Amino acid sequence: MSSAEAEAKALDAGDPGHRELFDIPPADGGAFPEVAYFAGNSLGLRPKATRVELLADLDSWAELGVEGHLDAARPWLPYHSLLTGPAARLVGALESETVVMNSLTVNLHLLMVSFYRPAPDRFKIVIEDSAFPSDSYAVRSQARFHGFSPDEAVVRLRPRPGEDVLRTADVVERISDPDVALVLLGGVNYLTGELMDIPAITAAGRAAGAVVGWDLAHAAGNVPLSLHEWDVDFAAWCSYKYLNSGPGALAGVFVHERHLDAPLQRFEGWWSTDAASRFEMAAESRPPASADAWQVSNPPIFSMSPVRTSLELFDQVGIGVLRERSLRLTAYLESLLALITPTRQLQVITPTDPSRRGAQLSLRIGGGLRAGELAKVLRFEFGVIADAREPDVLRLAPVPLYSLYHDCWRAVQALAEAVPENA
Ligand SMILES: *Cc1c(COP(=O)(O)O)cnc(C)c1O
């Protein structure tokens, strides 16, 4: 064992995380029994408890039939409320401001029904040029739905020429224009890993008269958030990335308290009405003054179960503790990368300031090597799972719950061999 590998092993012994709570995919050959998993920002790994808890919920159905709505160990009618507390604590919200439902893009649409209310002189929606495509399609279709040209309505923020990430001051300047109706940015950009200054941008946008919403797909479970205190208007996030709730898992929603009693437009269904009077089967809904009012349908219990298990785990460990380990792990990965990038066509494009990033380092690959090709070599020759965004970005996410320092060592070792040195 090299001294560098021994150092990684020693760091793992001193700072172990919670890997034992997760199922780690086997490597299927190679020098190590398990893969080095860096795709937790794309699909988080399965907590061992998920299988047990999901089977227990599933068995309630076998044992109780329809009576499970009230009599299951975790009754189905109020099941979603079991997720509300842990989700609220995770994002720094009041319980009344939070609900878990649907999937992320669906939630963005339901929230825009309430929060994108364009007027002829104020109809623009500001996103990042490198927004996740789903967000781009969602806002363009909303603009069209309201009778505006998407090319005119959607403003895409680009980094300055020669730069990879956005500057807060530039964002603030653009969103301060009086034509901006809605600002909808990623809290952590999926491509570059840049953590935006959520409080500063929220304050600036709101002061200028815009509504400010956040897509927290890459922020929830990654960095500490204080959505209530930051006065964010609304937010949404998925649960299958850092939140480890499984492919297509149900998503989260935040609506600030000041909007909960306001006469907002909403698309409603029987789950939008107050739970106490739901079964009076009245013709008109009576929405509660909480984020629950944004629900539409009765929720899929067996999809909620893995989200509940995972949120309870975050609740036990605490996002503050995870962020501390995350900072150490990402700094370690960065320090190893710094040893190989000067001599290779590899460049970290994620901000170097730890307060401007989460658990992800994005690498730009040069020299004509495609990211997808590199990811295949890493996977099949070295057992390292990274995420490629064509043509030239490779994303590595050391996840504080289960990633190892030794995984970081393996990834950089593999990159050193797979990416040729400059001639
Ligand atoms: C992952 C991700 C999505 C995915 O959308 P779904 O509705 O969950 O399929 C959307 N937006 C962002 C920013 C993402 O990172």
JSON list of C-alpha atoms in Angstrom, two decimals, residues 105 108-109 112 116 125 127 133-151 153-154:
[
{"chain": "A", "resi": 105, "resn": "THR", "atom": "CA", "xyz": [-40.86, 19.36, -11.80]},
{"chain": "A", "resi": 108, "resn": "LEU", "atom": "CA", "xyz": [-42.40, 23.52, -9.71]},
{"chain": "A", "resi": 109, "resn": "HIS", "atom": "CA", "xyz": [-45.44, 23.78, -11.96]},
{"chain": "A", "resi": 112, "resn": "MET", "atom": "CA", "xyz": [-45.69, 28.52, -10.43]},
{"chain": "A", "resi": 116, "resn": "TYR", "atom": "CA", "xyz": [-45.76, 33.12, -11.49]},
{"chain": "A", "resi": 125, "resn": "ILE", "atom": "CA", "xyz": [-38.49, 34.58, -15.40]},
{"chain": "A", "resi": 127, "resn": "ILE", "atom": "CA", "xyz": [-32.97, 31.13, -14.56]},
{"chain": "A", "resi": 133, "resn": "PRO", "atom": "CA", "xyz": [-33.18, 21.18, -18.65]},
{"chain": "A", "resi": 134, "resn": "SER", "atom": "CA", "xyz": [-36.37, 20.21, -16.84]},
{"chain": "A", "resi": 135, "resn": "ASP", "atom": "CA", "xyz": [-36.45, 23.63, -15.13]},
{"chain": "A", "resi": 136, "resn": "SER", "atom": "CA", "xyz": [-35.84, 25.34, -18.44]},
{"chain": "A", "resi": 137, "resn": "TYR", "atom": "CA", "xyz": [-38.67, 23.45, -20.12]},
{"chain": "A", "resi": 138, "resn": "ALA", "atom": "CA", "xyz": [-40.95, 24.10, -17.14]},
{"chain": "A", "resi": 139, "resn": "VAL", "atom": "CA", "xyz": [-40.49, 27.89, -17.14]},
{"chain": "A", "resi": 140, "resn": "ARG", "atom": "CA", "xyz": [-40.71, 28.12, -20.93]},
{"chain": "A", "resi": 141, "resn": "SER", "atom": "CA", "xyz": [-43.98, 26.21, -20.92]},
{"chain": "A", "resi": 142, "resn": "GLN", "atom": "CA", "xyz": [-45.30, 28.42, -18.10]},
{"chain": "A", "resi": 143, "resn": "ALA", "atom": "CA", "xyz": [-44.48, 31.53, -20.12]},
{"chain": "A", "resi": 144, "resn": "ARG", "atom": "CA", "xyz": [-46.26, 30.07, -23.13]},
{"chain": "A", "resi": 145, "resn": "PHE", "atom": "CA", "xyz": [-49.25, 29.06, -20.99]},
{"chain": "A", "resi": 146, "resn": "HIS", "atom": "CA", "xyz": [-49.60, 32.69, -19.92]},
{"chain": "A", "resi": 147, "resn": "GLY", "atom": "CA", "xyz": [-49.46, 33.90, -23.53]},
{"chain": "A", "resi": 148, "resn": "PHE", "atom": "CA", "xyz": [-45.84, 35.12, -23.58]},
{"chain": "A", "resi": 149, "resn": "SER", "atom": "CA", "xyz": [-43.07, 34.16, -25.95]},
{"chain": "A", "resi": 150, "resn": "PRO", "atom": "CA", "xyz": [-40.66, 31.95, -24.00]},
{"chain": "A", "resi": 151, "resn": "ASP", "atom": "CA", "xyz": [-37.67, 33.47, -25.77]},
{"chain": "A", "resi": 153, "resn": "ALA", "atom": "CA", "xyz": [-39.94, 35.87, -21.11]},
{"chain": "A", "resi": 154, "resn": "VAL", "atom": "CA", "xyz": [-37.08, 33.63, -19.99]}
]
